[in-house]
Short mmCIF file of C-alpha atoms in Angstrom, two decimals:
data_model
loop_
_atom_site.label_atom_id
_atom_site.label_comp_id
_atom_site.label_asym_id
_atom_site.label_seq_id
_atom_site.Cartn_x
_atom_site.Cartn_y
_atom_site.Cartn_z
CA UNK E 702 -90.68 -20.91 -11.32
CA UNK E 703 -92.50 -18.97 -13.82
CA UNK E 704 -96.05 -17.73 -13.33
CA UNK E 705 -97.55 -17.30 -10.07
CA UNK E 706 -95.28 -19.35 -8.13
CA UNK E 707 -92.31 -16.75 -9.37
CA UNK E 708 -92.26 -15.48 -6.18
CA UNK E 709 -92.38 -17.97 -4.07
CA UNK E 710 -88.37 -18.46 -2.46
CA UNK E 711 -86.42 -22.03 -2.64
CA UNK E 712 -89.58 -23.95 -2.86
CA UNK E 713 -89.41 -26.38 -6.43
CA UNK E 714 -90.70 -29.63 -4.13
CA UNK E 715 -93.76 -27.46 -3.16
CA UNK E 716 -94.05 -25.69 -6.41
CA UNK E 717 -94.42 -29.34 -8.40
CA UNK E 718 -97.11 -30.78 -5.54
CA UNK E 719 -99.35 -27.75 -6.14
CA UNK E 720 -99.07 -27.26 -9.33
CA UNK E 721 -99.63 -30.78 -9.73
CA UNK E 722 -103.23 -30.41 -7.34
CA UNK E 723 -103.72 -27.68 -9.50
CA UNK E 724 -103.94 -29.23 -12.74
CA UNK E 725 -105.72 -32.39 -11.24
CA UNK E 726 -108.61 -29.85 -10.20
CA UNK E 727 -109.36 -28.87 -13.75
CA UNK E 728 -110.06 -32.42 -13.96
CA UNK E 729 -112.85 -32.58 -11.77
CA UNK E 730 -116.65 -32.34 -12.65
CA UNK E 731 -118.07 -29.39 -10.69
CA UNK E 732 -120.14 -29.60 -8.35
CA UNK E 733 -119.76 -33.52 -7.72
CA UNK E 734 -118.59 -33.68 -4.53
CA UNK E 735 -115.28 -34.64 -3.05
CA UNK E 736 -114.40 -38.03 -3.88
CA UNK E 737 -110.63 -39.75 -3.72
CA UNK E 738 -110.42 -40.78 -7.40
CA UNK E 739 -107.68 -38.48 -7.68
CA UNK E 740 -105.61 -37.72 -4.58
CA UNK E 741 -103.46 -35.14 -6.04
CA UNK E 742 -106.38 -32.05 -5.07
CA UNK E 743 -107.98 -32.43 -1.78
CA UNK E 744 -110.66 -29.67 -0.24
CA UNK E 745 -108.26 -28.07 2.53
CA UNK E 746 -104.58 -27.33 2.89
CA UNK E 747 -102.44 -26.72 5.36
CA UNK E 748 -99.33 -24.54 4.48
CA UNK E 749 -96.44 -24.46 7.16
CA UNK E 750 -93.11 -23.05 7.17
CA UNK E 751 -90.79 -20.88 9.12
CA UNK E 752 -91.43 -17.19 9.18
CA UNK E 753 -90.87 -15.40 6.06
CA UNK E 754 -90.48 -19.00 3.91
CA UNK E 755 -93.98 -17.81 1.97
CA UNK E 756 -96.57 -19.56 3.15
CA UNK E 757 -98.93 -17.08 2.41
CA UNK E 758 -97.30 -16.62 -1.00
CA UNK E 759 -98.32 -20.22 -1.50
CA UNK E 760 -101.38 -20.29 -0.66
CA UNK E 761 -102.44 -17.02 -2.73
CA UNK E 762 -100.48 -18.77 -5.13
CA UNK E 763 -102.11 -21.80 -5.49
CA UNK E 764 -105.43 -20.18 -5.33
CA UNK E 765 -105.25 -18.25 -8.34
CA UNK E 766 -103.75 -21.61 -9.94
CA UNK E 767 -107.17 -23.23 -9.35
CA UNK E 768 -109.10 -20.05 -10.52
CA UNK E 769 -106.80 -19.88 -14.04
CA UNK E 770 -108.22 -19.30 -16.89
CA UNK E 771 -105.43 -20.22 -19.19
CA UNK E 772 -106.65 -23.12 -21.24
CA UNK E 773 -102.69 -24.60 -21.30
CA UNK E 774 -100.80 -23.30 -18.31
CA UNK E 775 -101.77 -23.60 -14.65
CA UNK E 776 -101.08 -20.98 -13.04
CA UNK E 777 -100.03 -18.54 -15.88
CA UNK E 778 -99.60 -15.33 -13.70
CA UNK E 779 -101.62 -13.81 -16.49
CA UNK E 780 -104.77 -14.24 -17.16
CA UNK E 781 -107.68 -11.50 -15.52
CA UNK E 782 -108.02 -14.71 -12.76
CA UNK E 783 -104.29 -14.75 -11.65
CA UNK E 784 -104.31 -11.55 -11.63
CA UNK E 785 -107.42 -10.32 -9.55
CA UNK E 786 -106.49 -13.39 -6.91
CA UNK E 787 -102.82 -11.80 -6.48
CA UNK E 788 -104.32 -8.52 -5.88
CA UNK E 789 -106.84 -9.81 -3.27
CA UNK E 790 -109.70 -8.91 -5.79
CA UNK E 791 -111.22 -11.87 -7.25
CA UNK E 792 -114.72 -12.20 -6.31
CA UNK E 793 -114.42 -16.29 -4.70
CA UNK E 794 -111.59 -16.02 -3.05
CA UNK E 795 -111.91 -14.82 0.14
CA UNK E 796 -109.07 -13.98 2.67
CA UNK E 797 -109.90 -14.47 6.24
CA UNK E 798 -106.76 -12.79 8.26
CA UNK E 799 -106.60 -11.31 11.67
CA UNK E 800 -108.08 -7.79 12.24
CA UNK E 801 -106.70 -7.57 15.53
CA UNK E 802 -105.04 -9.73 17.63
CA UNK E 803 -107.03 -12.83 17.02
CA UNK E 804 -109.48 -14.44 13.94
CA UNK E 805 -112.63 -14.02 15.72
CA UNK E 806 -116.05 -15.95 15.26
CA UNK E 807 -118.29 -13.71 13.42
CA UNK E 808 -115.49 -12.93 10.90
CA UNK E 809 -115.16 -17.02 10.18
CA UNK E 810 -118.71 -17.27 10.00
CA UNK E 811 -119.18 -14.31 7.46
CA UNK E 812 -116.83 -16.01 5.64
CA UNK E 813 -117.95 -19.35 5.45
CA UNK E 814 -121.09 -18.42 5.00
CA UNK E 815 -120.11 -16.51 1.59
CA UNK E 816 -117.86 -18.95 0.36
CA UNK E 817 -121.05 -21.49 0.67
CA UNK E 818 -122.48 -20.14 -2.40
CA UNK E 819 -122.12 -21.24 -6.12
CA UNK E 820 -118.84 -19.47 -7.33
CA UNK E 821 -119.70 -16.19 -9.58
CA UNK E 822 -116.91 -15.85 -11.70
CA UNK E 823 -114.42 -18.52 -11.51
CA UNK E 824 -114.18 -22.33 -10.72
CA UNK E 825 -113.83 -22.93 -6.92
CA UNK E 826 -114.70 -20.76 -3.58
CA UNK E 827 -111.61 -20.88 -1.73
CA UNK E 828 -110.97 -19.66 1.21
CA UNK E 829 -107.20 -18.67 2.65
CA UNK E 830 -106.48 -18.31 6.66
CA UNK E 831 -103.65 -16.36 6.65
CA UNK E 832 -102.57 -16.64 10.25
CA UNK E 833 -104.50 -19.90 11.47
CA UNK E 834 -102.36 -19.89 14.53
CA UNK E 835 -104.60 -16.91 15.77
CA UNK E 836 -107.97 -18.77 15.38
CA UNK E 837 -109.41 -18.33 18.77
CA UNK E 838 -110.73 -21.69 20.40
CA UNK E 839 -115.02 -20.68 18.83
CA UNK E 840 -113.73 -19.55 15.42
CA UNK E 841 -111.64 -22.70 15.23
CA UNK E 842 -114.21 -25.19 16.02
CA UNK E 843 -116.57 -23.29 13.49
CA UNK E 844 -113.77 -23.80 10.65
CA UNK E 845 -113.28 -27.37 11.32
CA UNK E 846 -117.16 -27.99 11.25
CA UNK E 847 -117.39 -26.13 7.33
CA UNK E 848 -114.16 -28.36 6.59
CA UNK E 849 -115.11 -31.87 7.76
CA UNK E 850 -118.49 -31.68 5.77
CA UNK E 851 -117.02 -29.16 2.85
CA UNK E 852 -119.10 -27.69 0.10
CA UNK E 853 -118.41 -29.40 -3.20
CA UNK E 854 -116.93 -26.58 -5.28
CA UNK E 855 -115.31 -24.92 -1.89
CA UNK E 856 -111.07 -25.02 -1.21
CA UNK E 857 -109.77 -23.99 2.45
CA UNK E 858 -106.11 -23.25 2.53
CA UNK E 859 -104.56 -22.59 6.10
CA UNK E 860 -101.03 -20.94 6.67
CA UNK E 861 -100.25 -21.68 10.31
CA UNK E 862 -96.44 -21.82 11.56
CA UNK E 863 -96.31 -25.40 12.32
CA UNK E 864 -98.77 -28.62 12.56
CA UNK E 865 -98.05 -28.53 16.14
CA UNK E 866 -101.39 -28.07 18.25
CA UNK E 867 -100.55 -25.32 19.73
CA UNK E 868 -100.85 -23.71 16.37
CA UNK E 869 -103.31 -25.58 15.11
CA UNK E 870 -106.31 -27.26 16.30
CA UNK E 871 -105.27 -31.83 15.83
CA UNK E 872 -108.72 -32.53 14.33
CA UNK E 873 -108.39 -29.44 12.15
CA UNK E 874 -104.88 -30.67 10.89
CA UNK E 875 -105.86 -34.19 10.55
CA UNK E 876 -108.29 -33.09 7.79
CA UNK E 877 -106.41 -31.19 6.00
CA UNK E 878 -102.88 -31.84 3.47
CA UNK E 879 -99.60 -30.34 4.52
CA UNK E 880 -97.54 -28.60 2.68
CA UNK E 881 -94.46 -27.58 4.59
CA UNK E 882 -91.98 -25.28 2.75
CA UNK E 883 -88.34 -24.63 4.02
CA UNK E 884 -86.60 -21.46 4.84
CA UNK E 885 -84.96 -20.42 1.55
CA UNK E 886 -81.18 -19.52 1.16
CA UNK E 887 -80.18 -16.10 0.65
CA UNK E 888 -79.38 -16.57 -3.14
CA UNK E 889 -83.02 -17.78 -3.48
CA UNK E 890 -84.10 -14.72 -1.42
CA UNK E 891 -82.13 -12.36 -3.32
CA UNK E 892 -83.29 -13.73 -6.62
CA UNK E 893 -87.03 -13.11 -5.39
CA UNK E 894 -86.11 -9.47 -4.89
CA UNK E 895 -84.26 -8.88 -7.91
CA UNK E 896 -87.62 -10.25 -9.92
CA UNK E 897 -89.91 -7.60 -7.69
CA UNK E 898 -91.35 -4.94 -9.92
CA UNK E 899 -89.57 -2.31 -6.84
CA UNK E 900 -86.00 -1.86 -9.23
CA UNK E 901 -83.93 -2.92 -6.07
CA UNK E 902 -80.56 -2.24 -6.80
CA UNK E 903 -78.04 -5.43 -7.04
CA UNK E 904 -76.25 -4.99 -3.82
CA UNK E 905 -78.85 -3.80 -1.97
CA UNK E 906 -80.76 -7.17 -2.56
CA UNK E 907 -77.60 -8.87 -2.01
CA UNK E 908 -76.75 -7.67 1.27
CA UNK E 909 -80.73 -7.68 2.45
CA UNK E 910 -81.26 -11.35 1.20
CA UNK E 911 -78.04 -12.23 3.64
CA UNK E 912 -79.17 -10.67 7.18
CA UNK E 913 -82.94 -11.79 6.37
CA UNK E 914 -82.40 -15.33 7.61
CA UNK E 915 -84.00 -16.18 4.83
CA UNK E 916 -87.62 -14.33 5.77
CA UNK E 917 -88.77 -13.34 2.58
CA UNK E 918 -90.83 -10.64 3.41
CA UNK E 919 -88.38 -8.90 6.14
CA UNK E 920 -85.60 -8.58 3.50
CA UNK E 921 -88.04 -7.02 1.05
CA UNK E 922 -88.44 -4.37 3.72
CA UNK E 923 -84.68 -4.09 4.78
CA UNK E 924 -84.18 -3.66 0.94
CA UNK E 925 -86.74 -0.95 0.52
CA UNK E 926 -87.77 0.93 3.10
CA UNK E 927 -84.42 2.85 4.94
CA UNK E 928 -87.05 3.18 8.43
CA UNK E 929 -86.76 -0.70 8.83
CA UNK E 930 -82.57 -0.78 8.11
CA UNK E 931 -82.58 2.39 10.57
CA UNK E 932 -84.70 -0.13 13.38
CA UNK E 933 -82.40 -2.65 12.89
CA UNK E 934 -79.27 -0.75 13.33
CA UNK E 935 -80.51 0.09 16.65
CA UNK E 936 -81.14 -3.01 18.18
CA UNK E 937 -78.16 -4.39 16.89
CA UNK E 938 -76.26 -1.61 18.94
CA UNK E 939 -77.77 -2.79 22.23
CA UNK E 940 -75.87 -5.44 22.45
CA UNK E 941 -72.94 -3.77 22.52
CA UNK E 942 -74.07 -1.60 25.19
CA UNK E 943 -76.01 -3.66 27.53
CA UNK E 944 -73.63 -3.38 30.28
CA UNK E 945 -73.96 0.14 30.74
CA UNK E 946 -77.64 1.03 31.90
CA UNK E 947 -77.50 4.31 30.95
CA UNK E 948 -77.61 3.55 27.47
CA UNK E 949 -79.20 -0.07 26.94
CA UNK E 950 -82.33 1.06 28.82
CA UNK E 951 -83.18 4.03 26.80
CA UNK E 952 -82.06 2.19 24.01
CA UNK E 953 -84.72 -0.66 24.79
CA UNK E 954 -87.45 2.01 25.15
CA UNK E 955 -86.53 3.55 22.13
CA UNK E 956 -86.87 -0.01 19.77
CA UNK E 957 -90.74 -0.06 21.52
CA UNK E 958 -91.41 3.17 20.53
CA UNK E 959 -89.92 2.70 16.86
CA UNK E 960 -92.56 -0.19 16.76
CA UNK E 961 -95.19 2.11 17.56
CA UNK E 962 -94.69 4.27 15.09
CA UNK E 963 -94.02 2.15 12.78
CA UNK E 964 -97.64 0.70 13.00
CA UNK E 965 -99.16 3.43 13.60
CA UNK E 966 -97.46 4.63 9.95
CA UNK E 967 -98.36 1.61 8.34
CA UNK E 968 -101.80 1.61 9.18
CA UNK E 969 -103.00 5.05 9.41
CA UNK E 970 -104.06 5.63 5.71
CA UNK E 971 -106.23 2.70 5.48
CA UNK E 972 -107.73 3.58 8.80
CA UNK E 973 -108.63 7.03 7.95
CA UNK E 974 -109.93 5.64 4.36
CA UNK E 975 -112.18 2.92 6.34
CA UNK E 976 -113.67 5.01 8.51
CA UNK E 977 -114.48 7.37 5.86
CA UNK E 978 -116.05 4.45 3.77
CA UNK E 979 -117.84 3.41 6.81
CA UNK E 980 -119.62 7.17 7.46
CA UNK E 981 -120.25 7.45 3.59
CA UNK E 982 -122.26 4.12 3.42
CA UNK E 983 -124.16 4.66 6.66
CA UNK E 984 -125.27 8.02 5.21
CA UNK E 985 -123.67 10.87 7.47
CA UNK E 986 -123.60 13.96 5.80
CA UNK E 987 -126.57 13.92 3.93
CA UNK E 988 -129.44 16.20 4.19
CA UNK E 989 -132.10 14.29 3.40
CA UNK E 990 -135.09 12.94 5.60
CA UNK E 991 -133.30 10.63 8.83
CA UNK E 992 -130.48 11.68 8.13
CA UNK E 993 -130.26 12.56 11.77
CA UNK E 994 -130.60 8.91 12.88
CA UNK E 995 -128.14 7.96 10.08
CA UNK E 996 -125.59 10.18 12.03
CA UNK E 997 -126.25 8.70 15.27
CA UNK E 998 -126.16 5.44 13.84
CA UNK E 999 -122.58 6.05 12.19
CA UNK E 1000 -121.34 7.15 15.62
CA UNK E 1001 -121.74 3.74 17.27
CA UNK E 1002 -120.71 1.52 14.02
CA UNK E 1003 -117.05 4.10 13.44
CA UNK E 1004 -116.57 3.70 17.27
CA UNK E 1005 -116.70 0.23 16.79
CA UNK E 1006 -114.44 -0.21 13.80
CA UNK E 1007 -112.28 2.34 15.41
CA UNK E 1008 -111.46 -0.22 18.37
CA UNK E 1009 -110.80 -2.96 15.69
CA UNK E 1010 -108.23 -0.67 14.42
CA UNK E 1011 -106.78 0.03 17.17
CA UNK E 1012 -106.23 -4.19 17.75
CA UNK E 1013 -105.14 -3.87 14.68
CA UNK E 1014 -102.10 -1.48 15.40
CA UNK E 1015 -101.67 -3.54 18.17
CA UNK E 1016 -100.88 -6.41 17.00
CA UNK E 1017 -98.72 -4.51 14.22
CA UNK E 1018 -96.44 -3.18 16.81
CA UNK E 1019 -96.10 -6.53 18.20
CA UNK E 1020 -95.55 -8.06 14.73
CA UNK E 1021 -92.67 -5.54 14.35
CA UNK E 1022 -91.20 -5.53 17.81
CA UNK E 1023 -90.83 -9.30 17.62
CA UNK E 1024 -89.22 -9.36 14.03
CA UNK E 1025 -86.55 -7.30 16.15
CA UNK E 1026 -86.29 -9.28 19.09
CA UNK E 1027 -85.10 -12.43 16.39
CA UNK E 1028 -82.42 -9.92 15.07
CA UNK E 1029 -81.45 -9.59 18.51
CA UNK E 1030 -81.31 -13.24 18.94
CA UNK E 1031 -79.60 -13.63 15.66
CA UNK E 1032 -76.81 -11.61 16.78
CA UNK E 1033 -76.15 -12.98 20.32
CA UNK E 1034 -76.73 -16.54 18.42
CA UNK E 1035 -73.67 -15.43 16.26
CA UNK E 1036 -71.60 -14.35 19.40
CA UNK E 1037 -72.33 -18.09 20.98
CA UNK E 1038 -70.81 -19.12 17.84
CA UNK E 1039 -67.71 -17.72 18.38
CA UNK E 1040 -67.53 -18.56 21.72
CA UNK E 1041 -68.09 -22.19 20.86
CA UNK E 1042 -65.25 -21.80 18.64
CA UNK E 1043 -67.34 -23.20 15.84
CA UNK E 1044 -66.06 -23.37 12.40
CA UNK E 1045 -68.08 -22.55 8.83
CA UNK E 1046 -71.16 -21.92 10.44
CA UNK E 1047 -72.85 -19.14 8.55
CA UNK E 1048 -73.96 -15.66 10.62
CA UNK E 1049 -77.07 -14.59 11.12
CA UNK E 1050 -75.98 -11.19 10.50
CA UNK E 1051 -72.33 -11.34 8.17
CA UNK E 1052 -72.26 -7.05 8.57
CA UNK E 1053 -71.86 -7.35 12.18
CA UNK E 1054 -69.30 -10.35 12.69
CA UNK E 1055 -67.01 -8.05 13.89
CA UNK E 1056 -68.78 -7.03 17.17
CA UNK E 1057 -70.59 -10.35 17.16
CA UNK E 1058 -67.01 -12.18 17.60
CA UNK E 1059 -65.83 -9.07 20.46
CA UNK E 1060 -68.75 -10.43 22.29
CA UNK E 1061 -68.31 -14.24 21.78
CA UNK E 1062 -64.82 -13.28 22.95
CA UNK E 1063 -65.36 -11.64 25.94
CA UNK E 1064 -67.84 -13.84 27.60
CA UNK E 1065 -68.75 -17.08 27.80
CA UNK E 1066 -71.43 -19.56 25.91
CA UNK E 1067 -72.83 -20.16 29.00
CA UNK E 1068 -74.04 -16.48 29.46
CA UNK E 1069 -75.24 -16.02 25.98
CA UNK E 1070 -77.00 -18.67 25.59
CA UNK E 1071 -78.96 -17.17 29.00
CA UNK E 1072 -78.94 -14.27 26.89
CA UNK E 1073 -81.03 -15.58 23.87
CA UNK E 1074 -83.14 -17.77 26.37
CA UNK E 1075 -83.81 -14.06 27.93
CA UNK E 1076 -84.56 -12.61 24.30
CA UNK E 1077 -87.02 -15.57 24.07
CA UNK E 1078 -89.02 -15.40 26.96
CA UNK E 1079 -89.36 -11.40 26.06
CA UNK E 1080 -91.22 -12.42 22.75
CA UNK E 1081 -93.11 -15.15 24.45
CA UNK E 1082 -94.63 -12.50 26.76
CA UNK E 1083 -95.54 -10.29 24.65
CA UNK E 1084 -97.39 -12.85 22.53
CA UNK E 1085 -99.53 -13.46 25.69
CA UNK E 1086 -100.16 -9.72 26.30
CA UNK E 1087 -97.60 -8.34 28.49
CA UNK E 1088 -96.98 -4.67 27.56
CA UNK E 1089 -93.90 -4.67 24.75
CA UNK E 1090 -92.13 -1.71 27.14
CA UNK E 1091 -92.17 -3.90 30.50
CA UNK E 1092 -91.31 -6.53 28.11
CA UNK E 1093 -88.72 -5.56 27.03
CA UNK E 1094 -87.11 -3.69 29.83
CA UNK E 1095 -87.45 -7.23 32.00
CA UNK E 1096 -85.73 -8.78 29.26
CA UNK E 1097 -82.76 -5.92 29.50
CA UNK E 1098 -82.16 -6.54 33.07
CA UNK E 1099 -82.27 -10.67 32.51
CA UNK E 1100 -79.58 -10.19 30.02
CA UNK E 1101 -77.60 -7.32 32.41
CA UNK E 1102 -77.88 -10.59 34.63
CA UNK E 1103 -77.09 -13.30 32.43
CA UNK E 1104 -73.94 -11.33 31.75
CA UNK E 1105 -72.97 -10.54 34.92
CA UNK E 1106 -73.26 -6.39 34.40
#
């Protein structure tokens, strides 16, 4: 998949329909509306997949297709156009993701109402929800309205888990084309890491592209950052002692705080760099005349982006707690496995079969599967706000149960 599809994991079907919209735009007059002489390229997407399969990939992807300069290639990877879309810089496309927790109104309508304009540079305004399954009920129905009567040169591509409505708003789906990509296999995961620019060594890529379960994104962590191999060594060890308290308890409270930190890592450079945008453009330091009411003025507006950040490490630590709560469930999935007595089934996690078949050995499928239903009501309430530590520690004593510890 050369270009800028090359990253994109196991996905050839998808890969041929969009390139295939792609070079059916170029086609089209601009600014003549939407019509259905050629239903190849419609005016909103909707890309669905499991996690990790790249359905952001795809849509960023398929945006700097449209935006290609390349005379002869769609999608050439590059061109100044497929380049500035990949980096998030290109003038008309504009990313609408969650800042915090949710997609809120007035960031949808600053959107829309930018992406209304005449494109400046290249051929289409598109727009790409990453996240649509965190449009809140308002920012939804202000979406759909923008989509069902769309501006003629204007693209909306929506990543959203599934079409299901409690993803996705039905009259929101209904108007849009879905693309639904597959989880990819580890050799098409591995052969996506091998391509990044990172110089990931053979094995390493190997062995991260087979515990991934085929999440695209978590095994280009697991392959470069030793933090994220370290996080899921330890809740892979809880397992093993969940029926002693004094260790699966401290152990639990030790994955939250991991979390924690990990967001608070990941996001504390920008956040220092935005708030120090933020007082530079609203004036404080000067010395000039009102300077004094700039100050003041700066006070309120870095308060106020300082709460968005801190939704914004919130919902990091959930991100991260929950992709180890599915390496949890991975690993008592592999133990039902072997209790089941099931044959060439592939593991979720091939390094630990060893202590994933003590476990399928020493109790029954009954009580593991109560186990992973445990491990999935823990992510469900965090998702609705419960506080990961509770969380998590309920979960603990459900699975102490489940087991009969």
């Amino acid at each position: 998949m050369p270009g800028v599809f090359e990253r994109l994991a196991g996905q050839a079907d998808v890969v041929a329909e969009l390139t295939a919209a792609a070079t059916a735009a170029r086609a089209r007059v601009p600014g003549q509306g939407w019509d259905e002489s050629d239903p190849r390229m419609v005016h909103a997407w909707l890309f669905t997949g499991p996690p990790g399969s790249g359905r952001s990939v795809a849509a960023m992807a398929f945006a700097a297709s449209l935006q290609c300069e390349d005379p002869d290639v769609v999608g050439c990877g590059r061109c100044r156009a497929c380049h500035t879309v990949l980096a998030g810089t290109h003038a008309d496309v504009h990313l609408l993701a969650p800042q915090g927790v949710n997609i809120l109104l007035k960031d949808v309508k600053e959107t829309i109402h930018r992406a209304a304009s005449r494109p400046g540079t290249g051929r289409w305004q598109i727009v790409v929800v990453e996240e649509a399954d965190r449009l809140t009920e308002q920012s939804c129905n202000a979406l759909l309205k923008v989509v069902e009567e769309p501006p003629s040169r204007t693209v909306f591509l929506l990543c959203s888990p599934t079409t299901d409505p409690m993803d996705i708003m039905v009259t929101l789906r209904s108007r849009s084309r879905n693309v639904a990509l597959r989880q990819p296999n580890a050799e098409a995961v591995e052969r996506v890491l091998l391509a990044d620019g990172d110089a990931i060594e053979p094995d390493l890529a190997r062995w991260a592209a087979s515990v991934s379960s085929g999440h695209v994104g978590r095994a280009r962590w697991l392959a470069t950052d030793e933090a994220t191999r370290e996080r899921r060594d330890v809740v892979l060890q809880l397992p093993m002692v969940m029926h002693n308290p004094g260790r699966a308890f401290p152990l639990a409270s030790r994955l939250v705080s991991s979390a924690e930190q990990e967001a608070l890592a990941r996001n504390t450079e920008s956040d220092e760099r935005e708030v120090e945008e933020l007082r530079t453009a609203l004036g404080a330091g000067g010395t000039g005349k009102g300077t004094a009411s700039a100050g003041r003025g700066a006070t309120g507006a870095v308060k106020e982006l300082e709460r968005a950040q801190k939704s914004r490490r919130t919902r990091s630590t959930r991100d991260s707690l929950d992709l180890a709560l599915v390496d949890l469930a991975g690993f008592y999935r592999d133990a039902l496995i072997v209790a089941l007595g099931a044959r060439d089934v592939a593991a979720v996690h091939p390094d630990k079969a060893e202590e994933a078949a003590r476990l399928g050995g020493h109790y029954s499928a009954a009580s593991i599967l109560k186990a992973i239903e445990a491990v999935q009501e823990c992510r469900a309430a965090i998702k609705v706000n419960v506080k990961p530590k509770f969380a998590v520690s309920a979960m603990v004593g459900a699975i102490r149960a489940a087991l009969g510890s």
